[in-house]
Coordinates of C-alpha atoms in Angstrom, one line a residue:
M1 CA 16.8 -17.6 -19.8
A2 CA 19.9 -16.0 -19.1
D3 CA 22.0 -19.2 -20.1
E4 CA 20.5 -19.0 -23.7
V5 CA 21.6 -15.3 -24.3
L6 CA 25.1 -15.3 -26.3
S7 CA 27.6 -12.4 -25.3
Q8 CA 28.8 -10.5 -28.2
S9 CA 32.2 -12.4 -28.3
E10 CA 30.4 -15.7 -28.4
I11 CA 28.4 -14.3 -31.4
D12 CA 31.4 -13.0 -33.0
A13 CA 33.1 -16.6 -32.7
L14 CA 29.9 -18.1 -34.1
L15 CA 30.0 -16.2 -37.1
S16 CA 33.7 -16.6 -37.7
A17 CA 33.2 -20.4 -37.5
L18 CA 30.2 -20.6 -40.1
S19 CA 32.2 -18.2 -42.4
S20 CA 35.5 -20.3 -42.4
G21 CA 33.8 -23.6 -42.7
E22 CA 34.5 -25.0 -39.2
M23 CA 30.8 -25.3 -38.5
D24 CA 28.1 -26.6 -40.8
A25 CA 25.0 -24.5 -40.7
N26 CA 22.9 -27.5 -42.2
Q27 CA 24.1 -29.2 -38.8
L28 CA 23.1 -26.6 -36.6
K29 CA 19.3 -26.6 -38.2
E30 CA 19.4 -30.2 -37.6
E31 CA 20.5 -30.2 -33.9
E32 CA 17.7 -27.6 -33.6
K33 CA 15.1 -29.8 -34.8
D34 CA 16.2 -32.4 -32.1
K35 CA 14.4 -32.2 -28.8
K36 CA 16.3 -30.4 -26.0
V37 CA 15.8 -31.1 -22.4
K38 CA 16.1 -28.5 -19.9
V39 CA 17.4 -29.2 -16.4
Y40 CA 14.8 -28.7 -13.6
D41 CA 15.9 -28.4 -10.0
F42 CA 13.1 -30.1 -7.9
K43 CA 14.2 -28.1 -5.0
R44 CA 13.8 -24.8 -6.4
A45 CA 10.3 -25.5 -7.7
L46 CA 8.7 -22.4 -8.9
R47 CA 5.3 -22.8 -7.3
F48 CA 4.0 -18.8 -8.0
S49 CA 3.7 -17.7 -11.5
K50 CA 5.5 -14.1 -12.4
D51 CA 1.8 -12.4 -12.5
Q52 CA 1.2 -14.0 -9.0
I53 CA 5.0 -12.3 -7.7
R54 CA 3.9 -9.1 -9.2
N55 CA 0.8 -9.0 -7.2
I56 CA 2.6 -10.1 -4.1
S57 CA 5.0 -7.3 -4.9
R58 CA 2.2 -4.8 -5.4
I59 CA 0.8 -5.4 -2.3
H60 CA 3.9 -5.0 -0.3
D61 CA 4.9 -1.9 -2.0
N62 CA 1.7 -0.5 -0.1
F63 CA 3.0 -2.1 3.1
A64 CA 6.3 -0.5 2.6
R65 CA 4.8 2.9 2.1
L66 CA 2.5 2.4 5.5
L67 CA 5.3 1.1 7.1
S68 CA 7.6 4.0 6.5
T69 CA 4.6 6.6 7.7
Y70 CA 4.1 4.5 10.8
F71 CA 7.9 3.9 11.8
S72 CA 8.5 7.7 11.4
A73 CA 5.6 8.6 13.5
Q74 CA 6.7 6.1 16.4
L75 CA 10.6 6.9 15.9
R76 CA 10.3 10.6 15.5
T77 CA 13.0 10.0 12.9
Y78 CA 13.2 9.7 9.0
V79 CA 12.3 6.2 8.0
D80 CA 12.4 5.0 4.3
I81 CA 11.0 1.5 3.5
S82 CA 10.7 0.4 -0.1
V83 CA 10.6 -3.2 -1.6
A84 CA 14.0 -4.3 -2.9
S85 CA 13.2 -7.9 -4.3
V86 CA 10.4 -10.8 -4.1
D87 CA 11.7 -14.2 -4.5
Q88 CA 10.6 -17.7 -4.4
I89 CA 12.9 -20.1 -2.8
P90 CA 13.4 -23.1 -0.9
Y91 CA 13.0 -22.5 2.9
E92 CA 16.3 -24.0 3.7
E93 CA 17.9 -21.4 1.5
F94 CA 16.2 -18.5 3.3
I95 CA 17.3 -19.8 6.9
R96 CA 21.0 -19.9 5.2
S97 CA 20.8 -16.3 3.8
I98 CA 20.0 -14.4 7.1
P99 CA 22.5 -13.8 9.8
A100 CA 23.1 -16.4 12.2
M101 CA 22.0 -14.2 15.0
T102 CA 19.4 -12.0 14.0
I103 CA 15.9 -10.8 15.1
L104 CA 12.8 -12.8 14.2
N105 CA 9.3 -12.7 15.0
V106 CA 7.0 -15.5 14.1
Y107 CA 3.5 -14.5 13.6
S108 CA 0.4 -17.1 12.9
V109 CA -2.4 -16.0 10.5
A110 CA -5.9 -16.6 10.4
P111 CA -8.3 -18.2 8.1
P112 CA -8.7 -18.2 5.3
L113 CA -4.7 -18.3 5.2
D114 CA -3.5 -21.0 7.5
G115 CA 0.3 -21.6 8.9
R116 CA 2.8 -19.0 10.0
I117 CA 4.9 -16.1 8.6
I118 CA 8.2 -14.7 9.5
F119 CA 9.5 -11.1 9.8
E120 CA 13.3 -11.1 10.0
F121 CA 14.6 -7.5 11.1
N122 CA 18.4 -7.0 10.4
P123 CA 20.2 -6.4 13.7
N124 CA 21.3 -2.7 12.3
I125 CA 17.5 -1.9 11.6
A126 CA 16.4 -3.5 15.0
Y127 CA 19.0 -1.5 17.2
A128 CA 18.7 1.5 15.4
M129 CA 14.8 1.5 16.4
L130 CA 15.5 0.4 19.9
D131 CA 17.7 3.1 20.7
R132 CA 15.1 5.7 19.1
I133 CA 12.6 4.4 21.3
L134 CA 14.8 4.7 24.3
G135 CA 15.4 8.2 23.6
G136 CA 18.7 7.9 21.7
K137 CA 19.8 9.0 18.4
G138 CA 19.2 5.9 16.5
T139 CA 22.6 4.7 16.9
S140 CA 22.8 0.9 16.0
V141 CA 24.8 -1.5 18.4
N142 CA 24.9 -5.3 17.3
N143 CA 24.5 -7.2 20.8
I144 CA 21.8 -9.6 19.9
E145 CA 23.1 -12.5 22.3
N146 CA 22.4 -10.1 25.3
L147 CA 19.2 -8.9 24.9
T148 CA 17.1 -8.0 28.1
E149 CA 13.7 -8.6 28.8
I150 CA 12.7 -5.0 28.6
E151 CA 14.5 -4.8 25.0
T152 CA 12.8 -7.8 23.7
T153 CA 9.3 -6.5 25.0
L154 CA 9.9 -3.0 23.4
M155 CA 10.7 -4.5 20.2
S156 CA 8.0 -6.8 20.3
Q157 CA 5.5 -4.0 21.0
L158 CA 6.6 -2.0 18.3
F159 CA 6.4 -5.0 15.7
V160 CA 3.0 -5.9 17.0
K161 CA 1.7 -2.8 16.3
A162 CA 3.2 -2.3 12.9
L163 CA 1.1 -5.4 11.9
D164 CA -2.2 -3.0 11.3
N165 CA -0.4 -1.8 8.3
L166 CA 0.1 -5.4 6.9
Q167 CA -3.5 -6.4 7.5
E168 CA -4.6 -3.2 5.6
A169 CA -2.1 -3.9 2.8
W170 CA -3.6 -7.2 2.4
S171 CA -7.3 -6.2 2.6
S172 CA -7.7 -5.7 -1.2
I173 CA -7.3 -9.7 -1.4
T174 CA -8.1 -11.3 1.8
E175 CA -8.5 -10.2 5.5
I176 CA -5.9 -11.4 7.7
D177 CA -5.2 -11.3 11.5
P178 CA -1.3 -12.1 12.2
I179 CA -0.7 -12.7 15.9
L180 CA 2.8 -12.8 17.3
E181 CA 3.6 -16.4 18.4
D182 CA 7.1 -16.4 19.0
F183 CA 10.2 -13.9 19.3
E184 CA 13.8 -15.5 18.3
V185 CA 17.3 -14.3 17.7
N186 CA 18.5 -17.9 16.1
P187 CA 17.2 -18.8 12.9
Q188 CA 18.1 -22.5 13.5
F189 CA 15.8 -22.9 16.2
L190 CA 12.9 -22.0 13.6
Q191 CA 11.2 -24.9 11.6
L192 CA 8.4 -23.4 10.1
V193 CA 8.2 -25.6 7.1
S194 CA 10.0 -28.4 5.3
P195 CA 13.7 -27.5 3.9
N196 CA 12.4 -28.1 0.7
E197 CA 9.1 -26.2 0.8
T198 CA 8.9 -23.1 -1.5
V199 CA 8.7 -19.9 0.4
V200 CA 7.9 -16.2 -1.1
V201 CA 10.5 -13.7 0.3
V202 CA 9.7 -10.1 0.2
S203 CA 13.0 -7.7 1.1
L204 CA 12.4 -4.7 2.1
D205 CA 15.1 -2.0 2.0
T206 CA 15.0 -0.1 5.0
T207 CA 16.9 3.2 6.2
I208 CA 16.3 4.8 9.8
G209 CA 18.2 8.2 10.1
D210 CA 21.8 7.0 9.5
S211 CA 21.2 3.2 9.9
S212 CA 20.4 0.9 7.3
G213 CA 19.6 -2.6 6.6
M214 CA 17.0 -5.3 5.6
I215 CA 13.6 -6.3 6.9
N216 CA 12.9 -9.8 5.3
I217 CA 9.4 -11.2 5.0
C218 CA 9.2 -15.1 4.6
I219 CA 5.8 -16.2 3.6
P220 CA 5.4 -20.0 2.6
H221 CA 3.6 -21.4 -0.2
V222 CA 1.3 -23.6 2.1
V223 CA 0.1 -20.3 3.9
L224 CA -1.0 -18.7 0.6
E225 CA -2.2 -21.9 -0.8
P226 CA -5.8 -20.6 -0.2
I227 CA -5.9 -17.6 -2.1
I228 CA -3.5 -18.1 -4.5
P229 CA -6.4 -17.7 -7.4
K230 CA -7.1 -14.1 -6.0
L231 CA -3.3 -13.3 -6.7
S232 CA -3.9 -13.8 -10.5
V233 CA -4.5 -10.8 -13.3
H234 CA -7.7 -12.6 -14.1
Y235 CA -9.1 -12.5 -10.6
W236 CA -8.6 -8.5 -10.8
M237 CA -10.1 -8.2 -13.9
Q238 CA -13.2 -10.3 -12.8
N239 CA -13.7 -8.0 -9.8
E240 CA -13.4 -5.0 -11.7
S241 CA -15.9 -6.1 -13.8
S242 CA -18.1 -6.8 -11.4
K243 CA -18.3 -3.6 -10.0
E244 CA -21.0 -2.4 -12.1
R245 CA -23.5 0.0 -10.1
K246 CA -26.4 -2.0 -9.2
P247 CA -29.8 -0.2 -9.5
E248 CA -30.7 -0.4 -6.1
E249 CA -27.8 1.1 -5.1
Y250 CA -27.9 4.0 -7.1
E251 CA -31.4 4.4 -5.7
L252 CA -30.3 4.4 -2.3
I253 CA -27.1 6.8 -3.1
T254 CA -29.8 9.2 -4.6
K255 CA -32.3 8.9 -1.8
N256 CA -29.9 9.7 0.7
I257 CA -28.3 12.8 -1.3
K258 CA -31.6 14.2 -1.6
K259 CA -32.0 13.9 2.4
A260 CA -28.9 16.2 2.7
K261 CA -29.3 19.5 4.2
M262 CA -27.6 22.8 2.6
D263 CA -26.8 26.1 4.0
L264 CA -28.9 28.7 2.0
S265 CA -28.3 32.5 2.3
V266 CA -29.0 35.5 0.3
V267 CA -26.6 38.4 0.0
L268 CA -28.4 41.8 0.1
G269 CA -25.5 43.8 -0.6
K270 CA -22.2 44.8 0.4
S271 CA -20.7 47.8 1.6
S272 CA -16.9 49.3 2.6
I273 CA -16.5 51.7 5.7
S274 CA -13.4 52.7 7.5
V275 CA -13.0 51.5 11.1
E276 CA -13.5 55.3 12.2
E277 CA -16.8 54.8 11.0
L278 CA -17.7 51.9 12.3
M279 CA -16.3 52.9 15.6
F280 CA -19.1 56.1 15.5
L281 CA -22.2 54.3 14.3
S282 CA -25.2 54.8 16.2
A283 CA -28.8 54.1 16.0
K284 CA -30.7 55.5 13.0
D285 CA -27.6 55.9 11.0
T286 CA -27.5 54.5 7.5
I287 CA -25.3 52.2 5.4
I288 CA -25.7 52.2 1.9
L289 CA -25.1 49.3 0.3
N290 CA -23.5 48.4 -3.3
Q291 CA -26.8 46.6 -4.6
S292 CA -29.4 48.5 -6.4
I293 CA -33.0 47.4 -5.6
E294 CA -33.5 46.9 -9.5
Q295 CA -31.1 44.5 -9.3
P296 CA -31.4 40.5 -8.3
L297 CA -30.1 39.4 -5.5
V298 CA -27.6 36.2 -5.1
L299 CA -28.7 33.2 -3.6
Q300 CA -25.8 31.0 -2.1
V301 CA -25.6 27.2 -1.5
D302 CA -23.1 26.5 1.3
K303 CA -21.3 30.0 0.5
V304 CA -21.2 29.5 -3.3
P305 CA -23.3 31.6 -5.8
K306 CA -25.8 29.5 -7.6
F307 CA -28.8 31.6 -8.6
Y308 CA -30.3 35.1 -9.0
V309 CA -33.1 35.8 -7.2
Q310 CA -35.7 38.5 -6.4
P311 CA -36.9 39.1 -2.7
G312 CA -40.9 39.0 -1.4
K313 CA -43.1 37.4 0.9
K314 CA -45.2 34.0 0.9
K315 CA -47.7 33.6 3.6
N316 CA -46.4 36.7 5.6
R317 CA -42.8 35.0 5.7
L318 CA -39.9 36.6 3.5
A319 CA -39.0 34.5 0.5
V320 CA -37.1 34.5 -2.7
Q321 CA -37.9 33.6 -6.3
I322 CA -35.3 32.1 -8.4
L323 CA -34.9 33.9 -11.7
E324 CA -31.9 32.3 -13.4
E325 CA -29.0 30.0 -12.6
I326 CA -25.5 31.6 -12.2
K327 CA -23.4 29.8 -14.8
G328 CA -20.3 28.1 -13.2
G329 CA -21.6 28.3 -9.9
G330 CA -20.4 24.9 -8.7
F331 CA -22.1 21.6 -8.2
Q332 CA -23.4 21.4 -11.6

């Protein structure tokens, strides 16, 4: 679409040519009637609709918020993660776009999804995390070629625990169970799908303390294929319409609410005395309440005033009789 939009200078030149007679308006109309052919690049086949891309973006917006909270707690420092972009590109283009040496985690996903996805952590981010785990200030040192087994294990453990947040973010669409299969630093060693296979790349803009970088999530089209219909707005609208309350559900909720226990208390009255008077209280002393015997008492339900009542007895047991509801007394 961008190629079809004219700049202001091109518009001025076109108007000038029409007014000077260099270009015939009728000829333009004839050309407009001719069938136009658009170039289509099969290597960049768009397998996802704009609607589906928006829903994937929405899911990962939620994932970014959950991940920010998780990493902030684990690393004990300020972490901010947000979705920068969601694109569909050939797998080969994704591999070329990431650094030659980086942190790559390959996860397999269980049915209904089938296949593997990649999490690529920019070295600046990965080493800032590692430095914080080891008690540092979060300084980033790019030294991926010499990762020790301890560093690899620490990073893997941190990333594996973060997958709970991915499960929660996708739970509105489907249940997923990602399992770490491989930890790699060279993208050339990863051949997830064929080079021309369309993948969705979700780029997360990440800031950890003073370090910043990108976390890229690569999801092949073949992985999402079983649930693609669920990513459309029609699926969401159908789900919303099907969420009407069923009569049996209403009856069950009502039955359970009726069984709920509540604390009732009757306030006989209140009084204010000094600490000195309290200290010298003794047997047979009388405390005068601010409640007249001619006034109704207040019945509280879970400490909220609800009814005016009068005291009495029923079968030799103390009881109260409800006289009037207190307006604005809560839980109407």
